XYZ file of C-alpha atoms in Angstrom:
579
model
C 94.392 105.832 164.371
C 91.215 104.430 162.586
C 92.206 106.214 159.287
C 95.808 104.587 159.290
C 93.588 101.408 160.403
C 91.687 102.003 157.594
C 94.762 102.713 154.951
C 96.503 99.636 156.025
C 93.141 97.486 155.696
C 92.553 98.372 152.276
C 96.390 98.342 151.136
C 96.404 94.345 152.923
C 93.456 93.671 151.265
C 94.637 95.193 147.624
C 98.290 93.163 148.038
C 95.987 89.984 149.008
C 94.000 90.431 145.202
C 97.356 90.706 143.495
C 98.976 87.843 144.857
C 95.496 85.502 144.120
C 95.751 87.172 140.469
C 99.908 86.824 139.756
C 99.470 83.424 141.456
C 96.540 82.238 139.051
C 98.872 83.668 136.253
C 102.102 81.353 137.656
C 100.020 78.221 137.623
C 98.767 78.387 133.686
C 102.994 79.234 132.943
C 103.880 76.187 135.408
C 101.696 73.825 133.826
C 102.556 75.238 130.306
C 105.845 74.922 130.781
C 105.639 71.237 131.769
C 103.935 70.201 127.931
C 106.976 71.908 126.791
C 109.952 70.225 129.273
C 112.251 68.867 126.242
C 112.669 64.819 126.213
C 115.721 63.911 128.140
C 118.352 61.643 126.074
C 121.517 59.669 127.095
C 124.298 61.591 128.750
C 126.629 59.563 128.923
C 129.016 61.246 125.945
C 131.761 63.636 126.757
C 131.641 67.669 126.637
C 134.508 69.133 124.946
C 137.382 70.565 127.230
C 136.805 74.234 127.880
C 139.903 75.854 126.392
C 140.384 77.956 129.143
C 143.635 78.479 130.879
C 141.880 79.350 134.342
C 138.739 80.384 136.436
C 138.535 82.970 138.712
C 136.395 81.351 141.946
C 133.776 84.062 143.204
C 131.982 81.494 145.534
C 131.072 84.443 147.999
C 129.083 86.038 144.775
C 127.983 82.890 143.305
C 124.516 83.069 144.819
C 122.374 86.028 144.080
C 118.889 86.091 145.392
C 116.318 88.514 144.141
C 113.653 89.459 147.160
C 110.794 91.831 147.204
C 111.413 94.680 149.330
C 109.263 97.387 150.705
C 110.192 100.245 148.530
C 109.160 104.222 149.202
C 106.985 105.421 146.159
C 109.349 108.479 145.485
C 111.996 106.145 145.042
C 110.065 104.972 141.976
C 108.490 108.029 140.637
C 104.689 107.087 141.676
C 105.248 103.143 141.659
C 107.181 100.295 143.536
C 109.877 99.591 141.803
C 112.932 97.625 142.346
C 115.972 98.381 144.666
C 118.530 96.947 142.611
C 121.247 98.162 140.032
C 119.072 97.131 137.251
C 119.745 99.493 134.541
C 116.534 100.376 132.609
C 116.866 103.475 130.032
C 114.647 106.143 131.052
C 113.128 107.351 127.502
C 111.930 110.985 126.451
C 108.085 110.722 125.652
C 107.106 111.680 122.025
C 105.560 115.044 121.996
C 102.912 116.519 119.705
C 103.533 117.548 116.900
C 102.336 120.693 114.600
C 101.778 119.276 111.143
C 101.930 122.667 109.892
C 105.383 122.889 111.288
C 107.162 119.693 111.240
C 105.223 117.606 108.786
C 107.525 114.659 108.490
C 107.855 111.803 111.246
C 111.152 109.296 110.037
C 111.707 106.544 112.443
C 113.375 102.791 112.069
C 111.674 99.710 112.774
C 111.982 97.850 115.972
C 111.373 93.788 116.289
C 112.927 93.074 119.921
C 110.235 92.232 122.918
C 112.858 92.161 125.522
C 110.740 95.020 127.265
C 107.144 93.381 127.249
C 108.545 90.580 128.959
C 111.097 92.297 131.932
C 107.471 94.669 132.268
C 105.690 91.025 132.558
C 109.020 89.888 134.882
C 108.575 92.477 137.281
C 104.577 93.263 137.644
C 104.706 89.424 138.763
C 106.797 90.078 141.182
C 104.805 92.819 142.523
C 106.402 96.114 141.165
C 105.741 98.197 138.152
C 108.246 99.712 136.079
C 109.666 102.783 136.372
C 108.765 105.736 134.979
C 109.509 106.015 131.077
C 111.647 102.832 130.974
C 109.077 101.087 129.145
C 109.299 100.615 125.404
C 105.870 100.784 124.577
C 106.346 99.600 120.923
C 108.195 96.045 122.063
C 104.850 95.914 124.078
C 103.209 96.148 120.961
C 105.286 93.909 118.683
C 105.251 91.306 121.277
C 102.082 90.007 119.465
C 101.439 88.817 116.494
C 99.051 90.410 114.415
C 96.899 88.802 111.276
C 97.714 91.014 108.618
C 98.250 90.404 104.744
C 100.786 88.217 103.417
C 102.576 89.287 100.854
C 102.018 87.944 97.481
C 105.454 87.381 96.333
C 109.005 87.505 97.573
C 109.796 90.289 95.327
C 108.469 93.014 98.118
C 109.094 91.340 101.312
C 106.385 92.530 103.452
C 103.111 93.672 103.493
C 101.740 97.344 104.118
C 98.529 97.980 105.643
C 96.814 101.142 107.621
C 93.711 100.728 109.865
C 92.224 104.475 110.905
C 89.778 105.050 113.377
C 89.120 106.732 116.916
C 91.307 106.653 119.742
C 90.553 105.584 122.923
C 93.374 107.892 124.535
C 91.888 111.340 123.985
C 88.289 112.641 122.927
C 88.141 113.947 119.237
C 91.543 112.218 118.228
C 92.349 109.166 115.850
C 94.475 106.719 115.972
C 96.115 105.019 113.204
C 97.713 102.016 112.704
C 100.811 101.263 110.401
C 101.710 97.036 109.984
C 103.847 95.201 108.494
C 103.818 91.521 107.617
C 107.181 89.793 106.363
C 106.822 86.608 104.045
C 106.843 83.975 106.073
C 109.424 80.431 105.978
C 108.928 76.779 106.998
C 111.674 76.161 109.326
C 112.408 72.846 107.095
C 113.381 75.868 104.239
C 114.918 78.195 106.478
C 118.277 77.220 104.884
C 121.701 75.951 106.482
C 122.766 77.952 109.857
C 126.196 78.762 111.841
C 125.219 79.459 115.504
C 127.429 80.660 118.234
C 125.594 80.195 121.451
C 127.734 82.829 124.137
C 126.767 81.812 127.065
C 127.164 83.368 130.066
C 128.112 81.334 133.301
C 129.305 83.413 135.994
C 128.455 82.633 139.602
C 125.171 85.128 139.918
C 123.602 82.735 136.901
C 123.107 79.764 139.705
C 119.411 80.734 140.194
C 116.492 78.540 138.790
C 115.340 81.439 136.729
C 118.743 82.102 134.673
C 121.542 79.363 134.012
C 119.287 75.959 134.486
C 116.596 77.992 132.653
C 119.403 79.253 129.862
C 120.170 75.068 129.252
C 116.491 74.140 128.618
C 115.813 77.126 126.156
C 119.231 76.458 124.363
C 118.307 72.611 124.065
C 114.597 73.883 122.691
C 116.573 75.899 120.115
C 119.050 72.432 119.390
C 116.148 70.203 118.325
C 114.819 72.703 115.734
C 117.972 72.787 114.414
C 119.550 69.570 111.239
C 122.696 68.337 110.088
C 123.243 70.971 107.713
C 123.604 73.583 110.594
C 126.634 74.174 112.632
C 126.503 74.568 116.292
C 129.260 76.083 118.666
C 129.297 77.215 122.352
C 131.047 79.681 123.853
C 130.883 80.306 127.764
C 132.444 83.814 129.499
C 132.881 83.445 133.477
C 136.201 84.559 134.852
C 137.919 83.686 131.689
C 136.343 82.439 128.344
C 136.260 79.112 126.824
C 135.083 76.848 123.347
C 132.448 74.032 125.012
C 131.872 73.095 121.244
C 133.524 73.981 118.159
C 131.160 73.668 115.066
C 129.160 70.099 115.834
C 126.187 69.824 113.306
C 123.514 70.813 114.560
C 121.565 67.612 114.403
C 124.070 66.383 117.410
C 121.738 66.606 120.172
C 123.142 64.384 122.287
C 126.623 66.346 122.454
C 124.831 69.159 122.508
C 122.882 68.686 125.748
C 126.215 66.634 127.394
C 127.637 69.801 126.772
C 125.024 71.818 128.088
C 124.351 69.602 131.533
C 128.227 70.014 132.215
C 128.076 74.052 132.734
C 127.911 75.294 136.135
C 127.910 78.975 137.261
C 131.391 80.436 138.568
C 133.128 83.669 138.239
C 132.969 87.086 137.145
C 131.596 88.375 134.192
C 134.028 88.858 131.374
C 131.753 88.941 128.415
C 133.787 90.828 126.100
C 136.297 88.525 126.126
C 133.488 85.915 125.026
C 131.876 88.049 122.392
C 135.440 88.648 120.890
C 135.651 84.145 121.009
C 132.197 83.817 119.740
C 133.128 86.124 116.327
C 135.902 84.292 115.854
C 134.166 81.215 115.865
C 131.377 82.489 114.016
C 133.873 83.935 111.515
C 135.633 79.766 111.320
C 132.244 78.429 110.524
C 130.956 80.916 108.171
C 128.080 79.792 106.091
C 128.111 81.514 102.444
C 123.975 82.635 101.593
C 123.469 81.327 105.401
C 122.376 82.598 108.633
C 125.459 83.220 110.372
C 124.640 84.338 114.448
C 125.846 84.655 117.296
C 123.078 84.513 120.536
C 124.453 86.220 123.993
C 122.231 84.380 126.692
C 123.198 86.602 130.106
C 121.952 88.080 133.156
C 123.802 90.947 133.254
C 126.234 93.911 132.904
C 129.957 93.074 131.999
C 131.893 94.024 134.964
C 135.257 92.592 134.236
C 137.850 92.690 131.304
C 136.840 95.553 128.960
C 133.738 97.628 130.229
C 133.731 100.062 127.510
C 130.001 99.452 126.689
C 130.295 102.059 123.432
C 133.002 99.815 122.207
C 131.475 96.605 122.509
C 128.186 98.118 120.472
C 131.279 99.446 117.677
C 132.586 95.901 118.057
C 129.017 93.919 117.158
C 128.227 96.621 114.440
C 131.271 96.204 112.622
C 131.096 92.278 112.782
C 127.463 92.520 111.490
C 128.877 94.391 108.312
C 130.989 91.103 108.039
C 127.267 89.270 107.990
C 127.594 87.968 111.475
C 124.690 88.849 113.153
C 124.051 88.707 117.027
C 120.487 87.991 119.283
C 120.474 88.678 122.699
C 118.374 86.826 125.367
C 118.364 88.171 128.872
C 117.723 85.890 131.520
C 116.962 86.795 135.625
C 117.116 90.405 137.101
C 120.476 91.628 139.273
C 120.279 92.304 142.351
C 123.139 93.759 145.208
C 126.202 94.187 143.678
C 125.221 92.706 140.427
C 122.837 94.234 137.441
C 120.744 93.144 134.886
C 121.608 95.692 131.781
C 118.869 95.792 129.288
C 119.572 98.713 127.800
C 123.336 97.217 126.928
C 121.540 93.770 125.388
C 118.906 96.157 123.774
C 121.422 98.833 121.497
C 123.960 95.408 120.928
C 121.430 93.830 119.537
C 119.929 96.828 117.223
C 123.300 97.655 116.110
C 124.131 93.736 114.976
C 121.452 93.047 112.752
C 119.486 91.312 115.443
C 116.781 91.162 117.974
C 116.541 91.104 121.803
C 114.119 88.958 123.910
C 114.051 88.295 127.954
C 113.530 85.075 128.709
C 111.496 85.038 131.834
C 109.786 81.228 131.391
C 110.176 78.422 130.106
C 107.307 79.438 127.655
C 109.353 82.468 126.329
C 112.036 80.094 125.390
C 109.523 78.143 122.998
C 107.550 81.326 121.489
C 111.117 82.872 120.783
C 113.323 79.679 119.873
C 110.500 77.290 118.616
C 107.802 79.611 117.875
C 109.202 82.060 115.978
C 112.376 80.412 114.944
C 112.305 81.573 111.577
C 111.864 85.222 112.429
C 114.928 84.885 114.832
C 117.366 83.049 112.358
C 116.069 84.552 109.060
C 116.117 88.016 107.916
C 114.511 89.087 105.539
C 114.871 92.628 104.672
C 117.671 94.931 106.311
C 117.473 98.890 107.004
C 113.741 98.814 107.053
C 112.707 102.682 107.252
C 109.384 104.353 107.771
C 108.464 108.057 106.718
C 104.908 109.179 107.211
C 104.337 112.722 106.104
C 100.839 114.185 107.273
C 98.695 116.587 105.379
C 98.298 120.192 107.214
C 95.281 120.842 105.159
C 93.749 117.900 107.288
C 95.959 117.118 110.392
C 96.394 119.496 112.753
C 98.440 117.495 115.604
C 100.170 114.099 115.604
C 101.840 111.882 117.958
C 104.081 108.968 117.406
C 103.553 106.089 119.922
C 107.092 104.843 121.039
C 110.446 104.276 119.158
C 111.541 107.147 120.822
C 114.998 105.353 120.881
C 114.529 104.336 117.161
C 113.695 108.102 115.864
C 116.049 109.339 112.527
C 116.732 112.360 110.829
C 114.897 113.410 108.025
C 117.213 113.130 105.702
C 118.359 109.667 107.052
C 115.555 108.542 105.231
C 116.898 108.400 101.913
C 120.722 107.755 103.522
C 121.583 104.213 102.896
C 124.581 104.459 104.752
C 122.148 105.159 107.609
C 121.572 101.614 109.939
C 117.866 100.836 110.611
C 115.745 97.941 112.121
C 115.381 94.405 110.412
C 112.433 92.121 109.567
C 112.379 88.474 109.900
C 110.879 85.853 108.424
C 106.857 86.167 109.255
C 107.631 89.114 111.919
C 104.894 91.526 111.971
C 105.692 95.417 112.853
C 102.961 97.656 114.482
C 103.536 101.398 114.614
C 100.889 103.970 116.204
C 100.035 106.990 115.124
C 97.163 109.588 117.703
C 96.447 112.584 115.245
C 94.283 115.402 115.761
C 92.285 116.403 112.403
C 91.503 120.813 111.960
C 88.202 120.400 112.872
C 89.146 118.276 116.501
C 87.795 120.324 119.496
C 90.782 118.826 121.709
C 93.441 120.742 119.913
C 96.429 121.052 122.243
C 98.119 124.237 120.304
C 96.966 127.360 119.417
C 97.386 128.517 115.952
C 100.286 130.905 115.257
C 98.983 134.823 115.214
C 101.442 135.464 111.962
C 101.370 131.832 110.658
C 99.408 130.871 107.219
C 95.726 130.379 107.956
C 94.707 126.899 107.943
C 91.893 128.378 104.976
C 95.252 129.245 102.908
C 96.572 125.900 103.602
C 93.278 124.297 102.345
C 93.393 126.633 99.213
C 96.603 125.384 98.540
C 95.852 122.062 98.606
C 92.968 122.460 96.819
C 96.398 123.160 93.821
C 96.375 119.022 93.949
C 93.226 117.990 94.487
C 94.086 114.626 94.636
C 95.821 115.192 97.999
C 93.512 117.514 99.463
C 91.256 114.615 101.418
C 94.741 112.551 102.023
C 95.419 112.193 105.665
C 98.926 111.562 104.968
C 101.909 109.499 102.712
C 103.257 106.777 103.903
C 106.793 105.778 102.574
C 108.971 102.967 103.361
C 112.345 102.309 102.456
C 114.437 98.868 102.940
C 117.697 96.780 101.186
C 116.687 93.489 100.181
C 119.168 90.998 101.398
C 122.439 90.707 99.779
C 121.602 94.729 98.215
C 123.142 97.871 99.361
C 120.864 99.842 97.327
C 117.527 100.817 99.307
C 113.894 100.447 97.581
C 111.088 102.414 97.857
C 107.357 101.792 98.540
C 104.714 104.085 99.189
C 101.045 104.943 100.095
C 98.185 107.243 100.222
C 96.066 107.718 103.265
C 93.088 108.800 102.628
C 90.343 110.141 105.281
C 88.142 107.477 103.453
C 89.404 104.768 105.749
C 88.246 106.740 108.775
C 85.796 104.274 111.012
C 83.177 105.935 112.781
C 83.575 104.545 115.991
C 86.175 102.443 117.608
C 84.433 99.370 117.801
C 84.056 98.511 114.279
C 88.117 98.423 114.378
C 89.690 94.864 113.838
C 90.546 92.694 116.641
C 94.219 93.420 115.911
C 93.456 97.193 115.829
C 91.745 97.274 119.017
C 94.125 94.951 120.998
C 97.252 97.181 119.625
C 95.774 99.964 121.164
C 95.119 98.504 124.383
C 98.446 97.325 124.687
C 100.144 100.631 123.551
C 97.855 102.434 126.026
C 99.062 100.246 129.118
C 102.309 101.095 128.330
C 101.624 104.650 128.378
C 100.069 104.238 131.467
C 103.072 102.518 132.914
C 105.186 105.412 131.460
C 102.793 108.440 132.889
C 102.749 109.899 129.564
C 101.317 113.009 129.793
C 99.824 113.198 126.831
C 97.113 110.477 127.129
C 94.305 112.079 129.637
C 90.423 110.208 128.669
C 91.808 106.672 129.648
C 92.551 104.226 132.411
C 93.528 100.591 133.267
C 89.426 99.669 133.552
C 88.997 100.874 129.797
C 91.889 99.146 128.525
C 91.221 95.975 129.850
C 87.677 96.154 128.508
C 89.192 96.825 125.126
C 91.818 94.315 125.316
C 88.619 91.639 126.202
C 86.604 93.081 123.454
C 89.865 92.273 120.956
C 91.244 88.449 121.578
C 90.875 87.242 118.621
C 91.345 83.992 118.274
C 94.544 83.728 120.325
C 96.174 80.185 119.407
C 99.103 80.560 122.004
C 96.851 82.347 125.039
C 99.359 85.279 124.784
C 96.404 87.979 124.632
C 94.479 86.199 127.557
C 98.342 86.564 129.643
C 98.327 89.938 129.275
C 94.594 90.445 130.265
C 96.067 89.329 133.291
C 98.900 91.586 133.653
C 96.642 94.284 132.689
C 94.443 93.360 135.922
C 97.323 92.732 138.069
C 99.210 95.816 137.627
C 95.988 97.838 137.767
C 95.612 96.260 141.417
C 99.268 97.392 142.158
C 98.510 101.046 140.435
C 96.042 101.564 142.974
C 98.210 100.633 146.462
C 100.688 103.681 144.944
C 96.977 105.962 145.068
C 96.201 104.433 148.565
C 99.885 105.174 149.396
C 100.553 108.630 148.430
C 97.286 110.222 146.301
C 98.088 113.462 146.173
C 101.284 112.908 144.164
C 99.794 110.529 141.552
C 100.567 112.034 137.619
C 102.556 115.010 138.546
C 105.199 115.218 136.124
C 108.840 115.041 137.365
C-alpha cells in the first residue's frame, strides 16, 4: 500500500507541474492572440448564394468534443497518447549508414510544419505523440534560421554548412545543411488567384476549428489588394461557390461571406477540391500565384474516398500551375479523424506546403508572417545529394525526411517531383557522422572489405579530396524551367569546431530541436542525450527571437519532459525497448 501511495503521490504531483507549465504557456498564446484579433467592419452586405442544390443535416454529429482520457501506456508505445482515429503516419527511422558502402544520401526538400505544431497541439493537451509519427525535420523548419541571403535572383537560395560536435552521441559530428530563399515584400509579391476550400461539416462547430478557420482566412484577406482574386469554396454534405473571383481588396464581402458559414454535414471534400480547380482554373492568373488552400479538420468520409486518387488528382492540377496549401485545423475524435498524413502527401504532391493551425497565432506566422513564402515559390524540384568521403567518414545518419528520401538516380531525373522553396523560406537538413578515427563506431569493418589504409591511399590519387568530409550537390528548376540546375560544394574537415559551444545560435537550437524530436520518436540511434540537455542547449541558443517562437518551445520542451517522466513512474521497466 505505501508504495502505490507513494506512485500515485509523485504521478499527482508530476500532472500538477504540467498543468502550471501548459497553463503558463496558454496565457502568453491567449493574450497574443488578442493583439492580433482582426478589426471588425460592417456586415451588413450580402454573401453570395451557395450554389448548392442540397445539405445533408448530420445534427446528431455536428458536435464533436475532444476530452483527455486516461490512456494505458502500451496503447501508446511508452507514452499517453490519444484514443481517437487520428491518423498519424508511423515513419521508419533513418539508419546508419556505411560510407564505404552506400556513399550517397539523395533526399527532397521539405517546407511544411504541420507536424511541429499537431506535436505542440497535443503535448498541451497532456499527451505525447506516438511513437515515430513525428517528422522531426518540420520540427526543424518550423523556425527560421539567420542564414545568408542570396546575392542575386539568378541562384535562388543560399547554401551554407556549419560542422561541429553532436550532442546525440560521444565522438560523432553533426552537420548542418541550410538553405535561404531570396526573400519578397508582400507589396511585390505579384497579382494572386486564391481558392479558399473550406471545409464546413458539422464536427468543424468547435472553437478551435471553423470560428478559428474564419479569423485566420480574414488575416490572410487583409494582406491581400485589388489586383488579387479571391474565391470560396465550402464542402459539407454537398459543395458550394460562397464567392466567385471578388478582388481581393473586398474585405467587407469577404468577411460577410465568411460570418455567414456554419458547420453542417458530412464531409465530401473531393467533391470541393474538384469545385475549387475549376474555379482556380476560371480565374487563372498568367506569371501569377494561382492556389488553392484546403482549411479542414479531417478525413473525407463521403463521396469519393479514394485517398491515392485525390493525391493523382492535386498532382496533375499542379502540372496545370495550380498549386494547393493545406491548413489543418482541430483533432477528430469518436467517429471522426483528423488525417494529417492525407493533408501532408496532398500538399507535397501540389506544389505546396502544409501547416496546422492550432492558434490564433499560427494563423498570423503562416498567413501574415510568412505570406510570401506561402503564396510565392520560388524554385521547384529542389534536390539535395550529399556524397561523404570513406577516406574520412566512417558512419552517417540523416536526421528525418524519411518520407522525402529518393533514389539515386532520381537525382539527376527531372521528371522526378521534389520539395519547393518559397519566398524567404529557410531549409535545415541534419547530418550525425562518425569520422575513421571515432571510438563510437557502430559497425565493424568487413573481414574481406578494402582496408580503410587502401581507401586513404586512394584518395591520396586526388589530393584535393583527401581532407573533404563530403560534396554537397543540389539540384532545382527555376520557375517557369523544366530543365534542372546544378550547384555544388566542398566540405572540408577545416570547418570542424572543436566543441559544440562555439556553434551558432541557429546551429545549436537546430540541434536541440531535432534531438526532441528524436526523443519523441525513441530513435534508437541517439543514446548520450536527454530532455535536461536539450533544454539547456535550446536556452544556450535563442538568439534573438523577434516572434518568442524559440522561448514557446523551451516550454514544450519542459512540459513534455514532465509528461516523459509520469510514462517512467508508470511503467519503468518498459521505457526504450524497441517494438
Amino acid at each position: 500500500m505505501n508504495n502505490t501511495h507513494k506512485q500515485l503521490t509523485s504521478s499527482a504531483l508530476a500532472i500538477v507541474i504540467s498543468a502550471i507549465i501548459i497553463s503558463g504557456c496558454a496565457q502568453e498564446s491567449k493574450d497574443s492572440a488578442k493583439q492580433s484579433q482582426p478589426q471588425s467592419t460592417s456586415k451588413n452586405q450580402p454573401a453570395s448564394k451557395i450554389q448548392s442544390a442540397s445539405k445533408t443535416d448530420s445534427s446528431a454529429q455536428a458536435q464533436r468534443i475532444v476530452s483527455s482520457q486516461h490512456v494505458s501506456v502500451s496503447d501508446r508505445n511508452f507514452s499517453l497518447a490519444p484514443t481517437t482515429n487520428d491518423k498519424f503516419e508511423s515513419v521508419v527511422q533513418n539508419g546508419n549508414m556505411v560510407a564505404g558502402e552506400t556513399p550517397v544520401s539523395t533526399f527532397s526538400i521539405d517546407v511544411d510544419t504541420g507536424s511541429y505544431s499537431t506535436t505542440r497541439r497535443l503535448i498541451n493537451q497532456g499527451q505525447l505523440p506516438t511513437k515515430n509519427t513525428v517528422r522531426v525535420e518540420e520540427l526543424v523548419n518550423y523556425f527560421s534560421y539567420d542564414y545568408p541571403v542570396p546575392t542575386n535572383t539568378e541562384q535562388p537560395f543560399s547554401v551554407n554548412t556549419e560542422l561541429a560536435p553532436s550532442p546525440y552521441n560521444a565522438d560523432t559530428q553533426l552537420l548542418r545543411i541550410g538553405l535561404k530563399g531570396f526573400d519578397v515584400a508582400p507589396d511585390k509579391l505579384g497579382a494572386s488567384n486564391l481558392v479558399l476550400l473550406l471545409d464546413v461539416s458539422g464536427s468543424m462547430s468547435s472553437a478551435d476549428k471553423l470560428p478559428l478557420l474564419k479569423q485566420a482566412m480574414l488575416m490572410l484577406s487583409q494582406q491581400l489588394s485589388a489586383q488579387d482574386k479571391v474565391s470560396i469554396v465550402v464542402y459539407a454534405g454537398a459543395s458550394g461557390v460562397v464567392l466567385d473571383g471578388v478582388a481581393g481588396n473586398d474585405f467587407s464581402a469577404i468577411k460577410t461571406a465568411l460570418s455567414q458559414l456554419n458547420a453542417q454535414g458530412g464531409t465530401n471534400g473531393s467533391q470541393g477540391i474538384q469545385l475549387a480547380y475549376q474555379l482556380a482554373q476560371k480565374h487563372f492568373i498568367e506569371n501569377g500565384s494561382n492556389r488553392v488552400i484546403l482549411a479542414t479538420d479531417g478525413d473525407f468520409n463521403l463521396g469519393m474516398t479514394d485517398h491515392q486518387q485525390l493525391v493523382d488528382f492535386v498532382a496533375s492540377q499542379s502540372k496545370k500551375g495550380i498549386g494547393l496549401s493545406t491548413l489543418g485545423f482541430g483533432l477528430g475524435s469518436g467517429s471522426a479523424s483528423y488525417n494529417d498524413h492525407l493533408l501532408e502527401q496532398l500538399s507535397n504532391k501540389a506544389n505546396g506546403q502544409y501547416a496546422f493551425i492550432d492558434t490564433l497565432n499560427e494563423a498570423r506566422k503562416v498567413l501574415v508572417d510568412q505570406l510570401s513564402a506561402t503564396l510565392l515559390t520560388i524554385a521547384h524540384d529542389v534536390k539535395v545529394q550529399i556524397e561523404f568521403n570513406p577516406a574520412v567518414v566512417s558512419e552517417y545518419r540523416l536526421i528525418g525526411y524519411e518520407n522525402r528520401l529518393l533514389n539515386r538516380s532520381d537525382f539527376n531525373n527531372d521528371a522526378v517531383d521534389a520539395g519547393e522553396i518559397g519566398a524567404g523560406h529557410t531549409v535545415t537538413a541534419l547530418y550525425e557522422i562518425r569520422y575513421n578515427d571515432s571510438h563510437n563506431r557502430l559497425v565493424d569493418p568487413l573481414r574481406y572489405a578494402a582496408t580503410e589504409s587502401t581507401q586513404i591511399d586512394d584518395a591520396k590519387v586526388h589530393p584535393h579530396t583527401a581532407n573533404e568530409v563530403a560534396y554537397l550537390k543540389l539540384r532545382y528548376k527555376a520557375i517557369g524551367e523544366q530543365d534542372s540546375q546544378l550547384i555544388t560544394y566542398p566540405i572540408n574537415r577545416e570547418q570542424q569546431l572543436t566543441h559544440l559551444h562555439q556553434a551558432s545560435d541557429d546551429f545549436r537550437f537546430a540541434a536541440a530541436v531535432a534531438g526532441f524530436g528524436q526523443l519523441l520518436n525513441q530513435n534508437n540511434y541517439v543514446h548520450d542525450t536527454d530532455y535536461a540537455k536539450l533544454i539547456t542547449l535550446a536556452e544556450s541558443a535563442m538568439g534573438q527571437d523577434r516572434f518568442g517562437y524559440r522561448h514557446e518551445f523551451v516550454q514544450m520542451l519542459k512540459t513534455a519532459s514532465v509528461l516523459d517522466k509520469q510514462v517512467l513512474m508508470t511503467e519503468p521497466e518498459t521505457r526504450w525497448v524497441s517494438q
